[in-house]
PDB file of C-alpha atoms in Angstrom:
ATOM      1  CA  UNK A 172      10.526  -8.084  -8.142  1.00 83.00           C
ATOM      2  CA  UNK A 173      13.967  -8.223  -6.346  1.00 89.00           C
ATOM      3  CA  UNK A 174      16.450 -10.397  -8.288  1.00 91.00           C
ATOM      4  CA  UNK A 175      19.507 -12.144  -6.941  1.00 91.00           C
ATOM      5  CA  UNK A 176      22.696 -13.319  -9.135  1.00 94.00           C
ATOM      6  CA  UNK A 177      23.745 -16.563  -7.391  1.00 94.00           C
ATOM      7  CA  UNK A 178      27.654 -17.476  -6.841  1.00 92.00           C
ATOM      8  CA  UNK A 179      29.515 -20.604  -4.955  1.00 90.00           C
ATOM      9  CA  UNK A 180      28.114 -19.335  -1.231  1.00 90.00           C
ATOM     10  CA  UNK A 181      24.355 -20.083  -2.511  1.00 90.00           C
ATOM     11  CA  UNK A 182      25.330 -23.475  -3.491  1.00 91.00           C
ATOM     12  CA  UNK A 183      23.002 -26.275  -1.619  1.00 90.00           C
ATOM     13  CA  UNK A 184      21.633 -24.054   0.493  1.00 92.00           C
ATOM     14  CA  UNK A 185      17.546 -23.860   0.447  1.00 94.00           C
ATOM     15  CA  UNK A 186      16.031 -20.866  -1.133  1.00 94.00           C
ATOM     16  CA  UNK A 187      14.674 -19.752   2.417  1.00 93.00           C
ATOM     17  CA  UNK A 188      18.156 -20.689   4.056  1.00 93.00           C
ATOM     18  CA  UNK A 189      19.518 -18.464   1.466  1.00 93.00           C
ATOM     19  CA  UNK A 190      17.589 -15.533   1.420  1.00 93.00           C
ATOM     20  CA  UNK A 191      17.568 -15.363   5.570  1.00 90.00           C
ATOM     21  CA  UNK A 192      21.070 -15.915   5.847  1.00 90.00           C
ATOM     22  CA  UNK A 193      21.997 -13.195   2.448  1.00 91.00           C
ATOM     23  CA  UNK A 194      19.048 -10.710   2.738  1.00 90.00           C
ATOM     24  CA  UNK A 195      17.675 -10.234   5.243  1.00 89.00           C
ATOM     25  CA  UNK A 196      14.046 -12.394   4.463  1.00 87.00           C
ATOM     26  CA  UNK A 197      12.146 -13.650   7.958  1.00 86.00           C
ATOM     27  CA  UNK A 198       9.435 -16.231   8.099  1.00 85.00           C
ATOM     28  CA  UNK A 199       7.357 -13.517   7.796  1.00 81.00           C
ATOM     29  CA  UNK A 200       8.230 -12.373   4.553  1.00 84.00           C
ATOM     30  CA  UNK A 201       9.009 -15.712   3.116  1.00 89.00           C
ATOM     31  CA  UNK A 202       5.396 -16.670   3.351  1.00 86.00           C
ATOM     32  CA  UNK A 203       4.708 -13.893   1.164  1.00 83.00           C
ATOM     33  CA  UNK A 204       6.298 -14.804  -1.944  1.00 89.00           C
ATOM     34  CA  UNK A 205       7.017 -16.722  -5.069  1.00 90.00           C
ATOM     35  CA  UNK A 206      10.475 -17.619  -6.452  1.00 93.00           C
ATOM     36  CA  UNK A 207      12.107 -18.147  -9.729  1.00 94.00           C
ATOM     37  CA  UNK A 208      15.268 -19.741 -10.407  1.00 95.00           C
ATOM     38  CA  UNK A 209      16.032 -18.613 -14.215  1.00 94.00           C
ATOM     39  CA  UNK A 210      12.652 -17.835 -14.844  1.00 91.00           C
ATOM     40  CA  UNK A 211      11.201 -20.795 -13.823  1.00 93.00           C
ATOM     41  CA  UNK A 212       9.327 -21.126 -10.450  1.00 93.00           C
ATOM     42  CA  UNK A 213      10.677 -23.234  -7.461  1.00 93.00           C
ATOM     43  CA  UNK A 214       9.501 -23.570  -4.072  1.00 92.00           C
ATOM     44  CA  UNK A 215      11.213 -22.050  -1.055  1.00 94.00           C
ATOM     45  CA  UNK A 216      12.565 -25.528  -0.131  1.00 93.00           C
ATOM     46  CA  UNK A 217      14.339 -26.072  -3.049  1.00 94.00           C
ATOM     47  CA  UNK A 218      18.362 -26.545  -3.467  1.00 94.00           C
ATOM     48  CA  UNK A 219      20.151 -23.541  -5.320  1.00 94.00           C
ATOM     49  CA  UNK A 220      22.976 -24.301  -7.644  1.00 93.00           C
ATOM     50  CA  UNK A 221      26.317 -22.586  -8.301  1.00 90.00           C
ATOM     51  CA  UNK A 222      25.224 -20.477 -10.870  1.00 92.00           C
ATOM     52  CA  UNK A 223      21.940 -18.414 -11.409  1.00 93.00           C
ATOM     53  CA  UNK A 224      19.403 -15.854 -11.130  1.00 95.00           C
ATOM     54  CA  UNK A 225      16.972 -16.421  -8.734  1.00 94.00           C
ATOM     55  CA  UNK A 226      13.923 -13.763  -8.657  1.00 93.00           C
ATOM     56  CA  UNK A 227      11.828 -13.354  -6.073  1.00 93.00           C
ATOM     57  CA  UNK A 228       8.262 -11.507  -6.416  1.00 89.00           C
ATOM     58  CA  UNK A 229       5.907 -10.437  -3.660  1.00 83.00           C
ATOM     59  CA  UNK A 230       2.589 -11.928  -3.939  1.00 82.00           C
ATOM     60  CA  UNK A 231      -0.148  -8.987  -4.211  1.00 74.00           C
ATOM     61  CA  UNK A 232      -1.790  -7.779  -1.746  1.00 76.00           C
ATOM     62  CA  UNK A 233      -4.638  -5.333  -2.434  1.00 78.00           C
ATOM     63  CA  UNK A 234      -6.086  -2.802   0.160  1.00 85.00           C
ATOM     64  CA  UNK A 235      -9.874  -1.408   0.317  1.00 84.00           C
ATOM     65  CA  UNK A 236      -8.360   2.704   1.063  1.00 89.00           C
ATOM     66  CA  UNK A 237      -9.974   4.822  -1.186  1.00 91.00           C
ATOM     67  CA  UNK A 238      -7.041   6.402  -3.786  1.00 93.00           C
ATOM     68  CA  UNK A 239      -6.851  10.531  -2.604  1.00 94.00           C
ATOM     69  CA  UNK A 240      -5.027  13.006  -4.808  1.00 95.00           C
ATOM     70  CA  UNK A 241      -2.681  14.762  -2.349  1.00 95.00           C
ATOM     71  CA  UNK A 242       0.223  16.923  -2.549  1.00 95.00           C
ATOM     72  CA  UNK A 243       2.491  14.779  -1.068  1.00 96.00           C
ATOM     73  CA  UNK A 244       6.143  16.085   0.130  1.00 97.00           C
ATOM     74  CA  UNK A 245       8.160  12.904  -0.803  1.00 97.00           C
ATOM     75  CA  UNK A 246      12.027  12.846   1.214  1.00 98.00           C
ATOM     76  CA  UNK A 247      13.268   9.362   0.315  1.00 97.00           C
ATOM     77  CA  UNK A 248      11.838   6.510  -2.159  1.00 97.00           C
ATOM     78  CA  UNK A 249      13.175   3.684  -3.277  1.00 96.00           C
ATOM     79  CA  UNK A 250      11.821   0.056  -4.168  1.00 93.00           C
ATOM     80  CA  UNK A 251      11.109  -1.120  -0.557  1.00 95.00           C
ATOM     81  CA  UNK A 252      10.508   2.371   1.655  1.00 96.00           C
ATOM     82  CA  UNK A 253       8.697   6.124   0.890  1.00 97.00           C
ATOM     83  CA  UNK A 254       9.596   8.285   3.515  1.00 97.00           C
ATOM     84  CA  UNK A 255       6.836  11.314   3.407  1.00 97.00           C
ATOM     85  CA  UNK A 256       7.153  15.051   5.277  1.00 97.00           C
ATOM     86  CA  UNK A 257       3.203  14.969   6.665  1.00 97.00           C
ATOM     87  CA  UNK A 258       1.896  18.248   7.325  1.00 95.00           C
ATOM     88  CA  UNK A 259       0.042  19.018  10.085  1.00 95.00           C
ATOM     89  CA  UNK A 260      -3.917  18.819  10.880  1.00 93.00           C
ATOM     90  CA  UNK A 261      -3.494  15.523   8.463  1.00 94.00           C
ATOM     91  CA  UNK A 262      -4.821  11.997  10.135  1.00 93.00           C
ATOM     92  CA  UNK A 263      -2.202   9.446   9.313  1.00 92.00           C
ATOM     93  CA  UNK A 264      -4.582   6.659   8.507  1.00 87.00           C
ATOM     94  CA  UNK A 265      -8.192   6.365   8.706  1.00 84.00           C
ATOM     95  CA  UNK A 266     -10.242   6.007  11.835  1.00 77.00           C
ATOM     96  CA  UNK A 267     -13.644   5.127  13.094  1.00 71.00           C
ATOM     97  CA  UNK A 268     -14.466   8.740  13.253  1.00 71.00           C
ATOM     98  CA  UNK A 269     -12.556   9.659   9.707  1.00 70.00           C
ATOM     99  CA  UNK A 270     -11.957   7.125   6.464  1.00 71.00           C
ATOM    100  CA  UNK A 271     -10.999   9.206   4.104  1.00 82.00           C
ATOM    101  CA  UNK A 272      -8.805  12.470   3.411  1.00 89.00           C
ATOM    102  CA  UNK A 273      -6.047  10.768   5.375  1.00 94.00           C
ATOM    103  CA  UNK A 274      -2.140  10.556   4.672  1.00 95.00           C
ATOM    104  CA  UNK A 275      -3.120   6.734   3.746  1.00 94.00           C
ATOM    105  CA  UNK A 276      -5.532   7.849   1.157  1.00 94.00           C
ATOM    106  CA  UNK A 277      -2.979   9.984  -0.663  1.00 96.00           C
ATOM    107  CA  UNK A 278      -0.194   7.614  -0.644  1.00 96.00           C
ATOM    108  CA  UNK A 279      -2.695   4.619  -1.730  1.00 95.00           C
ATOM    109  CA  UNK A 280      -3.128   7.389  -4.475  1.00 96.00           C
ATOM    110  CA  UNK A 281       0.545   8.075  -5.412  1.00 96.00           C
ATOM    111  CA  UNK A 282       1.251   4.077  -5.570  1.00 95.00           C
ATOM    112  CA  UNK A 283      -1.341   3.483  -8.007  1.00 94.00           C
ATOM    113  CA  UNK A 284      -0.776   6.400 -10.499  1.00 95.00           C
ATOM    114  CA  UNK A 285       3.328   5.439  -9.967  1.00 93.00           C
ATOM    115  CA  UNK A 286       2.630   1.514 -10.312  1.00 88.00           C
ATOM    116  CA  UNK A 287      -1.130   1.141 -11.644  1.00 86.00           C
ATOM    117  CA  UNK A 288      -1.355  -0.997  -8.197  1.00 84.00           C
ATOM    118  CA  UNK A 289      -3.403  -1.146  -5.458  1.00 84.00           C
ATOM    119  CA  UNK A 290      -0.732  -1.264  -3.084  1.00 87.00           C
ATOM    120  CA  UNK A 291      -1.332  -1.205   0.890  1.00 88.00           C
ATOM    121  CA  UNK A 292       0.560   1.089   2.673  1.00 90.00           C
ATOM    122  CA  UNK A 293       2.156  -0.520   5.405  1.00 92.00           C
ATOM    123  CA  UNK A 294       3.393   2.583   8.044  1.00 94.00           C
ATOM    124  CA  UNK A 295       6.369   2.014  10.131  1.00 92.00           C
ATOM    125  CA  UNK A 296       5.898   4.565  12.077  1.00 84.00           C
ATOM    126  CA  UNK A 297       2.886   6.998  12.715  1.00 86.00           C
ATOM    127  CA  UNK A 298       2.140  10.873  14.099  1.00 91.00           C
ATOM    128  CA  UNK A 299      -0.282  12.423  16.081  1.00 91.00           C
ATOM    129  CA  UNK A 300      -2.671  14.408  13.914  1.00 92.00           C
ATOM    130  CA  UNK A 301      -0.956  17.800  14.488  1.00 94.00           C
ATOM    131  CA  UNK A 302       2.418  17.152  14.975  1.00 96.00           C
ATOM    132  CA  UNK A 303       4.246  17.121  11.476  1.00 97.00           C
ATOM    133  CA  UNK A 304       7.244  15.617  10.021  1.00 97.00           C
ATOM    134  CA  UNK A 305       9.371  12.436   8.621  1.00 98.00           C
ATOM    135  CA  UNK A 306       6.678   9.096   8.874  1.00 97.00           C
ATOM    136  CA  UNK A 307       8.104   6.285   6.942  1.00 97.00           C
ATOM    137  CA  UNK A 308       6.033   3.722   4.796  1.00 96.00           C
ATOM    138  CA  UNK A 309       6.973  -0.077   3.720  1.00 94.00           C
ATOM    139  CA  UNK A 310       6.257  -0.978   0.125  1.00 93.00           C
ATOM    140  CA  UNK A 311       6.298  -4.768   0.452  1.00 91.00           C
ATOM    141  CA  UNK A 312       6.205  -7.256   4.063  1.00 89.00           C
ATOM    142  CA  UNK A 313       9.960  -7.794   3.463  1.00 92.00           C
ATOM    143  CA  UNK A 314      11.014  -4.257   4.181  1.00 93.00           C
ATOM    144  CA  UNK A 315       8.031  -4.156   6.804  1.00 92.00           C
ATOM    145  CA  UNK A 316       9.399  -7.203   8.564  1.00 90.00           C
ATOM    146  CA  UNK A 317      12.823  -6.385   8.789  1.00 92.00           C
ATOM    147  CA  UNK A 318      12.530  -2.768  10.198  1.00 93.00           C
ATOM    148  CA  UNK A 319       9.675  -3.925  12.461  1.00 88.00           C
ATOM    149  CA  UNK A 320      12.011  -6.618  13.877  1.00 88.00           C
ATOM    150  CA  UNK A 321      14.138  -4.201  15.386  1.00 87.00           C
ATOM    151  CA  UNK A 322      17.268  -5.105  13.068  1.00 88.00           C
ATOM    152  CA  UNK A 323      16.742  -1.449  11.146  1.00 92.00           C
ATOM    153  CA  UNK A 324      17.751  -0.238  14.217  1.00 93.00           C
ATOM    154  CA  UNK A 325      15.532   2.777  13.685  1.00 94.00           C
ATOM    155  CA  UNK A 326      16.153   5.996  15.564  1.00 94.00           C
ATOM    156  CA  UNK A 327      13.240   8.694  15.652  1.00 94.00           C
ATOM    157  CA  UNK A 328      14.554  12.351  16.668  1.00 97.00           C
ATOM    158  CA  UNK A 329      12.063  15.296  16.835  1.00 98.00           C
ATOM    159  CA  UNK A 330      11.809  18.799  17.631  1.00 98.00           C
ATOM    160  CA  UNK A 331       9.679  20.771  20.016  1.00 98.00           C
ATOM    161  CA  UNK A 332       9.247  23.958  21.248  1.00 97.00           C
ATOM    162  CA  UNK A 333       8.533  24.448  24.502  1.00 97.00           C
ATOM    163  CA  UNK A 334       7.590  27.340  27.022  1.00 95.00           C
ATOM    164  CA  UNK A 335       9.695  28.354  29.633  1.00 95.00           C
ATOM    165  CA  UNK A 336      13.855  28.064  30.051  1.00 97.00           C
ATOM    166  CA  UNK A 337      15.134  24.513  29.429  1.00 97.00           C
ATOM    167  CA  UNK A 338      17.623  24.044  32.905  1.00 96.00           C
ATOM    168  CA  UNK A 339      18.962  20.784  31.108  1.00 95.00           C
ATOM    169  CA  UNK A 340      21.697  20.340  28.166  1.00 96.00           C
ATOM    170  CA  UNK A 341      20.760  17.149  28.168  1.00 96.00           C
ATOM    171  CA  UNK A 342      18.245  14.282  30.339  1.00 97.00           C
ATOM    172  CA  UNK A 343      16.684  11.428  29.915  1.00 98.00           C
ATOM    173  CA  UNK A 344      12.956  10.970  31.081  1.00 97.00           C
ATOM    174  CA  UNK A 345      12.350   7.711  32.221  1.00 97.00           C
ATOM    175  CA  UNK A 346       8.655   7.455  33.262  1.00 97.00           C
ATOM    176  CA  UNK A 347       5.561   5.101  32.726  1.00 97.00           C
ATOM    177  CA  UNK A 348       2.630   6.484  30.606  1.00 97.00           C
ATOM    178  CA  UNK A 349      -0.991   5.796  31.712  1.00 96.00           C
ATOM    179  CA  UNK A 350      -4.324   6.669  30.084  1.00 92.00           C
ATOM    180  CA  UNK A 351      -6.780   6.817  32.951  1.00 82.00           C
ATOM    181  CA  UNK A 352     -10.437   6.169  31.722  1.00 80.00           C
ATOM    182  CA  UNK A 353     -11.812   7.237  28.734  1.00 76.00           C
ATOM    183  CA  UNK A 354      -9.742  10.335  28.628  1.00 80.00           C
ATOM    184  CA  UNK A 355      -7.571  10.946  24.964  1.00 87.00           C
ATOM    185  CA  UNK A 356      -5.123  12.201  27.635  1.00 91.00           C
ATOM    186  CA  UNK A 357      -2.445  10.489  28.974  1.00 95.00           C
ATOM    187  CA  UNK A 358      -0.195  10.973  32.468  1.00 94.00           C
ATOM    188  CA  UNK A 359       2.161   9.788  34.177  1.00 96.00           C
ATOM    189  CA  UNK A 360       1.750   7.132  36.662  1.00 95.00           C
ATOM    190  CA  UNK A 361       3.439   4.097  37.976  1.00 95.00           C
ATOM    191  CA  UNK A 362       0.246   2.251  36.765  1.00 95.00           C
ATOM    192  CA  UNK A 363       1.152   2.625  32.722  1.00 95.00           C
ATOM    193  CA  UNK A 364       3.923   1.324  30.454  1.00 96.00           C
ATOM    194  CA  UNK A 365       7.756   1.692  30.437  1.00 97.00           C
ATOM    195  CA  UNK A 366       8.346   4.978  28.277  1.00 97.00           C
ATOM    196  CA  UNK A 367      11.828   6.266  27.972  1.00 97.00           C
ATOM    197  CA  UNK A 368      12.846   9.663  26.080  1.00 97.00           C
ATOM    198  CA  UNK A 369      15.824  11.667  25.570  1.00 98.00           C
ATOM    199  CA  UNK A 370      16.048  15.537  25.921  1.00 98.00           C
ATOM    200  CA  UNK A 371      18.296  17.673  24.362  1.00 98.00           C
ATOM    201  CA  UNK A 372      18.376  21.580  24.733  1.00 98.00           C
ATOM    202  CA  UNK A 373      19.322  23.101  20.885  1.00 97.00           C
ATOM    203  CA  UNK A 374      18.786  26.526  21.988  1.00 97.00           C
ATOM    204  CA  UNK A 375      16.513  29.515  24.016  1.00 97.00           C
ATOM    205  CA  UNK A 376      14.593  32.306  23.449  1.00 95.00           C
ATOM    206  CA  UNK A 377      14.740  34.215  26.629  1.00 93.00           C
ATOM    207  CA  UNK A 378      12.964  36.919  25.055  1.00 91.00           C
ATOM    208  CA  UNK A 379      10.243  34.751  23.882  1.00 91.00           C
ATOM    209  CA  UNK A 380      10.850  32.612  27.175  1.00 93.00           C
ATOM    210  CA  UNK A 381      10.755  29.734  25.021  1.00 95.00           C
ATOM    211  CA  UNK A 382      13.330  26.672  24.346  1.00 97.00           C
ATOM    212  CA  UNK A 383      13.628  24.307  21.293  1.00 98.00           C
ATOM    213  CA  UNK A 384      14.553  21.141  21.874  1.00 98.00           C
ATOM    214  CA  UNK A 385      15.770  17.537  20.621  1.00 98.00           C
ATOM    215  CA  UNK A 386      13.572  14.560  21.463  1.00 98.00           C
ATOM    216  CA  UNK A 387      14.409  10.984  20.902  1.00 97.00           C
ATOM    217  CA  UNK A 388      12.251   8.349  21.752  1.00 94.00           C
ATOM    218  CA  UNK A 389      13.633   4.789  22.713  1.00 94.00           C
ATOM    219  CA  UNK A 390      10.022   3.392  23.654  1.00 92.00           C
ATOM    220  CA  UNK A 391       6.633   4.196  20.751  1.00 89.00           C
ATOM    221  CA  UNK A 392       3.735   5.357  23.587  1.00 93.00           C
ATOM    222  CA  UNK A 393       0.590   7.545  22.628  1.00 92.00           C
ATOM    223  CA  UNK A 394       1.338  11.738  23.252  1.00 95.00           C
ATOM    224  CA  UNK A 395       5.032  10.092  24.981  1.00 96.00           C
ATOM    225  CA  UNK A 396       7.291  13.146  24.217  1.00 97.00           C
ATOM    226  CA  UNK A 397       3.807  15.673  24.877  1.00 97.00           C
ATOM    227  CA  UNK A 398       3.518  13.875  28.328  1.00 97.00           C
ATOM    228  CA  UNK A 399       7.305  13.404  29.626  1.00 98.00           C
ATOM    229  CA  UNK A 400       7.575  17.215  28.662  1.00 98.00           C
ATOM    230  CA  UNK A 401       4.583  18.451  30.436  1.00 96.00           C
ATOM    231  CA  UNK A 402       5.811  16.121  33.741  1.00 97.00           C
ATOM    232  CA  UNK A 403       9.174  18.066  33.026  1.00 97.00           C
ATOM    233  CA  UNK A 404       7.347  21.562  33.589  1.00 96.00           C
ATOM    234  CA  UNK A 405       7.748  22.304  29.966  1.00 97.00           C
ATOM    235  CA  UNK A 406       4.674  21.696  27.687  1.00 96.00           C
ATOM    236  CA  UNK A 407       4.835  22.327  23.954  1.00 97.00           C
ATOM    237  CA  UNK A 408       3.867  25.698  22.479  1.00 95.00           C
ATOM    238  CA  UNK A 409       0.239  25.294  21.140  1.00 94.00           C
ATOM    239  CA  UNK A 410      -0.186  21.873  22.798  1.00 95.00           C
ATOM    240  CA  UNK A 411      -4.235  22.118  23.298  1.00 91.00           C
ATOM    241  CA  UNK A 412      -4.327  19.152  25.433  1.00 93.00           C
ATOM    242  CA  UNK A 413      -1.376  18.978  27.327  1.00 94.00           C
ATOM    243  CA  UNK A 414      -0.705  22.985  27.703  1.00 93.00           C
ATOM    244  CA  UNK A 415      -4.393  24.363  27.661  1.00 91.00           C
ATOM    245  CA  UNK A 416      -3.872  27.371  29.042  1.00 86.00           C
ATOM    246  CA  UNK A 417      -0.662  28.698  26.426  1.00 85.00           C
ATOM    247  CA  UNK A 418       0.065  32.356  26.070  1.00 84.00           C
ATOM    248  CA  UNK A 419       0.496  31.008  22.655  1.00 84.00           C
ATOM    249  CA  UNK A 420      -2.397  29.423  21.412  1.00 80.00           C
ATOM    250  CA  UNK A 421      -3.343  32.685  19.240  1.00 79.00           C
ATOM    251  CA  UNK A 422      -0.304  32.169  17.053  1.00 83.00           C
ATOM    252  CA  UNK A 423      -0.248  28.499  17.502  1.00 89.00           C
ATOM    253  CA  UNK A 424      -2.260  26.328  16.353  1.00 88.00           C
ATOM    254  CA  UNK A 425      -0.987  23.153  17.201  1.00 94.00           C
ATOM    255  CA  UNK A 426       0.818  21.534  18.977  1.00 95.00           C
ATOM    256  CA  UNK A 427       5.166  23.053  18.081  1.00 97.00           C
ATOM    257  CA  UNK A 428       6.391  19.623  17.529  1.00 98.00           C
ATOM    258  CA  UNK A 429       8.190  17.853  14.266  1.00 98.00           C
ATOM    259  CA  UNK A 430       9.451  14.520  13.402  1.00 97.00           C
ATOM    260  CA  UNK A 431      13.104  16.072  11.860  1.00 98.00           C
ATOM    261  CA  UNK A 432      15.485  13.486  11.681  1.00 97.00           C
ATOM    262  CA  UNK A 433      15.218   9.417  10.605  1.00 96.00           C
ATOM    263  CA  UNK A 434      18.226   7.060  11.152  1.00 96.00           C
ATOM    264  CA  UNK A 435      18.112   3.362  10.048  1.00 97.00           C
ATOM    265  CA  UNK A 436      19.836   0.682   8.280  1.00 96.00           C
ATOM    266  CA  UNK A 437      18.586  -0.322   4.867  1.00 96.00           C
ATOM    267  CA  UNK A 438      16.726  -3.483   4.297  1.00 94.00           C
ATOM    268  CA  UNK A 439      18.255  -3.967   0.694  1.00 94.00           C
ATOM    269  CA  UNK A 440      21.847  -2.782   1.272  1.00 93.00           C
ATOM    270  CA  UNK A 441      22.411  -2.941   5.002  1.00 93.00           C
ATOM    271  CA  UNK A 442      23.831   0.502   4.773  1.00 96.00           C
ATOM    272  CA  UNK A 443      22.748   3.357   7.087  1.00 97.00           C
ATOM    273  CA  UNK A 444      20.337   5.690   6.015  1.00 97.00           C
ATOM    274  CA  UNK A 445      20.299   9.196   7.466  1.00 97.00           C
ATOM    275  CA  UNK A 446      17.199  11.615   6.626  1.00 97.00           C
ATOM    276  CA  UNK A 447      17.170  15.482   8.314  1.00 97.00           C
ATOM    277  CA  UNK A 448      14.598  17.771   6.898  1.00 98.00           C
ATOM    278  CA  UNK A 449      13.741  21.591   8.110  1.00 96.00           C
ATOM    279  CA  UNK A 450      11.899  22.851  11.126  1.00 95.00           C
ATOM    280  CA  UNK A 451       8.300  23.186  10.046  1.00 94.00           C
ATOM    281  CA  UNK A 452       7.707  26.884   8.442  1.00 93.00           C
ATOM    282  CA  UNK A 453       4.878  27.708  11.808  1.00 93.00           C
ATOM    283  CA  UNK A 454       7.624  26.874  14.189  1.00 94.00           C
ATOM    284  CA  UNK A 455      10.276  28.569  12.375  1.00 93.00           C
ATOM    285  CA  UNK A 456       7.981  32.197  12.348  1.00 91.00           C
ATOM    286  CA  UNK A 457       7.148  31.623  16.256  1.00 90.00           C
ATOM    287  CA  UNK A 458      10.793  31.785  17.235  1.00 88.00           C
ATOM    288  CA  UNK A 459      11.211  35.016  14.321  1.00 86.00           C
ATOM    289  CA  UNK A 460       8.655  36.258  16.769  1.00 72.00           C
ATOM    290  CA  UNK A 461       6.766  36.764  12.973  1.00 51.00           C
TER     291      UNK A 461
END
């Protein structure tokens, strides 16, 4: 329940005007809840006065996950957004293949011990199975809609490490992404979508001939950084698909890649929100050459 204290700039203005115009509400959202003008319900197409509190409450909307005590490494909450670390070899959501035992599961859990609700997890943004890191989940359609319509202005930097010498400080990869049959890989081919991604050299290893690098994606395509990186020369340390044939698949069991750093103004406050966490603890003993 978000609640609102009305002054002289709600004044004749229609609930919806208000709420679009003063937080940050879309169509989307609006159709999604109930309103209360000093406790009293009103429709969305009512006047506002001068003076008041207007309430607004999501209407509930159940999901059919099945509730999965996890260990979950929790970075940010508030009332509209979780942000979770996800470990690695853990399936963001459910599939055809797998419906339970997935990072869904466990956060459908955590909501209804923290609220008693069923409350659907609505994910922003998703990982590959393997890769690790910052995913960030919506707690109602309002937060959902807003980030989703690109006024968040979300910006997604990862990690990687990566075999051989990186011979850039810094480029940007600008090439379409196809998936060619019925292949889970992907290449790159004039045929696929736009798919743009920035690379960054942090540092290298010559000893380990191995660089770690900053990726940040402008475009959302399946396996985009894993792709631009192998069509670079420079596939990811443990990378099964993409870098088969690794020196370093003995060590490394997945692919060396981490969602570390989340960027995005707040729904709620319109204030930026910046979120770094660690280099996964695998990666980290790789370049300590443990």
């Amino acid at each position: 329940m978000k609640k609102y204290i009305l002054d002289e700039k709600a004044f004749r203005l229609k609930v919806s005007q208000y709420l679009r115009e003063f937080h940050n509400y879309s169509g989307r959202s609006l159709r999604n809840i109930e309103v209360f003008l000093d406790n009293k319900q009103i429709r969305t197409t009512t006047k506002l006065p001068k003076i008041g509190t207007l309430m607004v409450k999501e209407k509930e909307k159940g999901t059919d996950l099945l509730p999965i005590k996890m260990n979950l490494d929790i970075v940010y909450e508030d009332d509209d957004l979780l942000i979770v670390n996800k470990e690695p070899y853990l399936l963001t959501h459910p599939t055809l293949k797998k419906v339970d035992k997935t990072l869904a599961n466990g956060i459908v859990y955590y909501f209804k011990e923290k609220y008693d609700k069923n409350i659907v997890p609505r994910f922003i943004s998703r990982l590959d199975m393997n890769t690790s890191g910052l995913i960030m989940i919506a707690k109602n359609s309002f937060a959902q809609s807003f980030i989703q319509s690109g006024k968040s202005n979300v910006t997604k930097k990862y990690i990687a490490l990566i075999e051989g010498i990186f011979k850039h400080d810094d480029i940007t990869v600008e090439a379409r992404i196809y998936k060619d049959g019925d292949e889970l890989s992907r290449i790159v081919d004039d045929r696929g979508q736009d798919a743009k991604t920035k690379f960054k050299l942090i540092n290298v290893y010559k000893h380990l001939d191995v660089s770690l690098v900053e990726c940040e994606l402008f475009t959302g395509r399946t396996h985009q950084i894993r792709v631009h990186l192998k069509h670079l020369g420079y596939p990811i340390i443990g990378d099964s698909l993409y870098n088969p044939n690794s020196i370093y698949h003995k060590i490394a069991k997945r692919q060396m890649l981490h969602a570390y750093k989340l960027s995005f103004i707040h729904p709620s406050t319109n204030k930026r929100v910046d979120i770094e966490i660690p280099m996964y603890h695998d990666m980290s003993e790789i370049i300590e050459n443990k």
